[in-house]
Amino acid sequence: MIELLPPAPLLLAFLLASLILALTPGPGVVYIVTRTLAQGRASGLASVAGVALGNFGNAAAASIGLAALLSASATIFDAVRYAGAAYLCYLGLQALRADPSKQRSEPVTTGIWRVLGQGFLVALLNPKTTLFFAAFLPQFMQPTASPVLQALALSAVFVAVAAISDAGYVLLAATLAPALRSAQGAARMGRYVAAAVYFALGLYAALTGTRPAKT
């Protein structure tokens, strides 16, 4: 396994770059924090696990060449991107329909697997993540080992670093959540804020990012 990772100086550079990228708030972090504020620390950590699995799925796709396909075909790229945007908007509608009084009476662990699955889909249905891995990982790969196995090993390291960083965001959000919930009308306002965040993420997924050139 060690030979699949770069030499120590390059590995250290990879870890540092991964940490900086992981600490930079993006759509995944916003989704995780929103889940934590709405449903508690357990749901936030489940979201972290789901997003991590989705990110690793994208990394695996990049490792076996899907990134090249997405780069070559604007149609496939757009189809995946719009599917992810539509799913985020669906989560926004679900947030609007939620009953705050019922949410407060539910156990913290309710729907954990569902939350994990949603986090997985949010991360997986983002082709830009696949393209990112395809561009980022080769900078730290060596010609002496299998490119696919190296990419998977580096992806696992990156996803682990990102998961630890995301868990930190969860703990911070969970610490602030009780104070926010104690405010009058916070539950109702939180529902609208959560919905707005999901819709904003959906628009972000649909409208931003470099579209691959058609061939």
C-alpha atoms as one frame of an Amber mdcrd trajectory, in Angstrom:
protein
   0.000   0.000   0.000   2.892   2.337   0.887   4.300   2.132  -2.662   1.005
   3.442  -4.002   1.598   6.705  -2.149   4.174   9.296  -3.253   7.476   9.885
  -1.409   7.243  11.622   1.960   7.875  15.217   0.738   5.302  14.894  -2.053
   2.854  13.137   0.269   3.220  15.964   2.777   2.491  18.483   0.018  -0.565
  16.428  -0.963  -1.819  16.351   2.627  -1.338  20.104   2.993  -3.110  20.838
  -0.294  -5.931  18.461   0.650  -6.366  20.112   4.042  -6.511  23.604   2.540
  -9.055  22.488  -0.050 -11.106  20.639   2.585 -11.193  23.638   4.932 -12.440
  25.926   2.165 -16.256  26.010   2.529 -18.044  24.719  -0.548 -21.459  23.254
  -1.396 -20.686  20.066   0.531 -19.793  21.969   3.692 -22.889  24.163   3.381
 -25.066  21.055   3.011 -23.465  19.394   6.043 -23.799  22.486   8.246 -27.424
  22.946   7.173 -28.224  19.346   8.102 -26.519  19.760  11.472 -28.407  22.937
  12.361 -31.720  21.422  11.259 -31.445  17.922  12.739 -28.509  17.769  15.131
 -25.003  16.416  15.356 -25.884  12.803  14.496 -27.475  13.844  11.207 -24.553
  16.137  10.506 -22.069  13.311  10.964 -24.245  11.043   8.810 -24.099  13.733
   6.124 -20.316  13.785   6.435 -20.222  10.020   5.863 -22.569  10.279   2.891
 -20.634  13.117   1.277 -17.373  11.222   1.847 -18.767   8.124   0.123 -20.057
  10.224  -2.758 -16.712  11.976  -3.122 -14.897   8.647  -3.148 -17.332   7.422
  -5.793 -16.413  10.427  -7.918 -12.726   9.752  -7.309 -13.173   6.121  -8.356
 -14.979   7.296 -11.483 -12.082   9.616 -12.268  -9.655   6.770 -11.698 -11.289
   4.541 -14.293 -11.649   7.248 -16.901 -15.127   8.691 -16.420 -13.600  12.150
 -16.066 -12.301  11.931 -19.614 -15.799  11.006 -20.806 -17.383  13.887 -18.913
 -14.797  16.280 -20.312 -15.400  15.069 -23.851 -19.188  15.089 -23.760 -21.025
  18.259 -22.766 -24.310  16.332 -22.957 -23.284  13.750 -20.339 -21.743  16.420
 -18.116 -24.913  18.540 -18.250 -27.161  15.528 -17.624 -25.325  14.611 -14.417
 -25.033  18.243 -13.323 -28.747  18.952 -13.795 -29.677  15.712 -12.040 -27.690
  16.870  -9.013 -29.262  20.343  -9.168 -32.751  18.849  -9.355 -32.066  16.626
  -6.346 -30.902  19.605  -4.285 -34.073  21.505  -5.205 -36.086  18.439  -4.166
 -34.403  18.593  -0.754 -35.368  22.270  -0.601 -39.018  21.385  -1.207 -38.807
  18.700   1.491 -37.446  21.290   3.927 -40.344  23.656   3.167 -42.891  20.885
   3.759 -41.332  19.794   7.072 -43.275  20.421  10.285 -40.956  22.056  12.859
 -43.057  20.828  15.801 -42.728  17.225  14.627 -39.013  17.631  14.008 -38.482
  18.682  17.613 -40.296  15.597  18.939 -38.354  13.096  16.811 -35.323  11.273
  18.216 -31.981  12.609  17.046 -31.226   9.323  15.282 -34.400   9.346  13.154
 -33.646   9.038   9.453 -29.864   8.699   9.837 -29.533   6.258   6.950 -31.732
   8.447   4.804 -29.584  11.474   5.614 -26.463   9.483   4.749 -27.993   8.467
   1.426 -28.943  12.038   0.612 -25.418  13.227   1.367 -24.072  10.474  -0.886
 -26.278  11.566  -3.784 -25.514  15.266  -3.278 -21.788  14.546  -3.604 -22.047
  11.848  -6.271 -24.250  13.905  -8.614 -21.592  16.572  -8.973 -19.491  15.916
 -12.096 -17.235  18.848 -11.250 -15.896  16.768  -8.348 -14.930  13.992 -10.748
 -13.151  16.480 -12.980 -11.404  17.956  -9.943 -10.015  14.582  -8.927  -8.932
  13.900 -12.519  -6.967  17.170 -12.551  -5.662  17.140  -8.961  -4.551  13.561
  -8.330  -2.118  13.116 -11.264   0.056  15.912  -9.846   1.062  13.541  -7.025
   1.250  10.230  -8.893   4.419   8.308  -9.739   5.165   6.396 -12.981   6.350
   3.320 -11.067   2.959   1.995  -9.909  -0.527   1.387 -11.262  -2.195   4.733
 -12.059  -5.628   3.438 -11.073  -4.459   2.032  -7.726  -2.457   5.182  -6.986
  -5.474   7.352  -7.776  -7.686   5.273  -5.493  -5.122   5.381  -2.660  -4.709
   9.160  -2.943  -8.478   9.560  -3.192  -8.954   7.627   0.043  -6.438   9.910
   1.774  -8.110  13.052   0.427 -11.598  11.873   1.388 -10.369  11.024   4.912
  -8.854  14.500   5.319 -12.035  16.121   4.008 -14.214  13.998   6.315 -12.201
  15.067   9.367 -12.506  18.706   8.313 -16.249  18.343   7.681 -16.694  16.702
  11.088 -15.121  19.809  12.609 -17.764  21.937  10.896 -20.433  19.619  12.298
 -19.151  19.983  15.853 -19.028  23.769  15.516 -22.545  23.928  14.059 -23.880
  21.548  16.732 -22.399  23.778  19.438 -24.137  26.849  18.018 -27.427  25.090
  17.235 -28.994  25.171  20.779 -28.605  28.934  21.001 -30.176  29.360  17.586
 -33.071  27.026  18.425 -33.832  28.841  21.684 -34.653  32.028  19.803 -38.394
  32.601  19.271 -39.485  31.433  15.844 -36.070  29.897  15.129 -37.539  26.544
  14.077 -39.841  28.132  11.522 -37.102  30.448  10.273 -34.644  27.551  10.155
 -36.968  25.665   7.835 -36.973  28.559   5.371 -33.226  29.059   5.682 -32.594
  25.355   5.041 -34.866  25.426   1.994 -33.133  28.557   0.692 -29.736  26.904
   1.114 -30.807  23.807  -0.819 -32.297  25.895  -3.627 -29.153  28.039  -3.729
 -26.979  24.920  -3.911 -29.180  23.602  -6.715 -28.749  26.822  -8.678 -25.024
  26.771  -7.956 -24.732  23.215  -9.253 -26.739  24.037 -12.379 -25.229  27.395
 -13.313 -21.604  27.438 -12.186 -18.467  25.642 -13.230 -16.675  25.256 -16.525
 -18.635  23.334 -19.089 -16.615  20.864 -21.131 -16.094  21.813 -24.737 -18.028
  19.810 -27.301 -16.031  17.602 -29.602
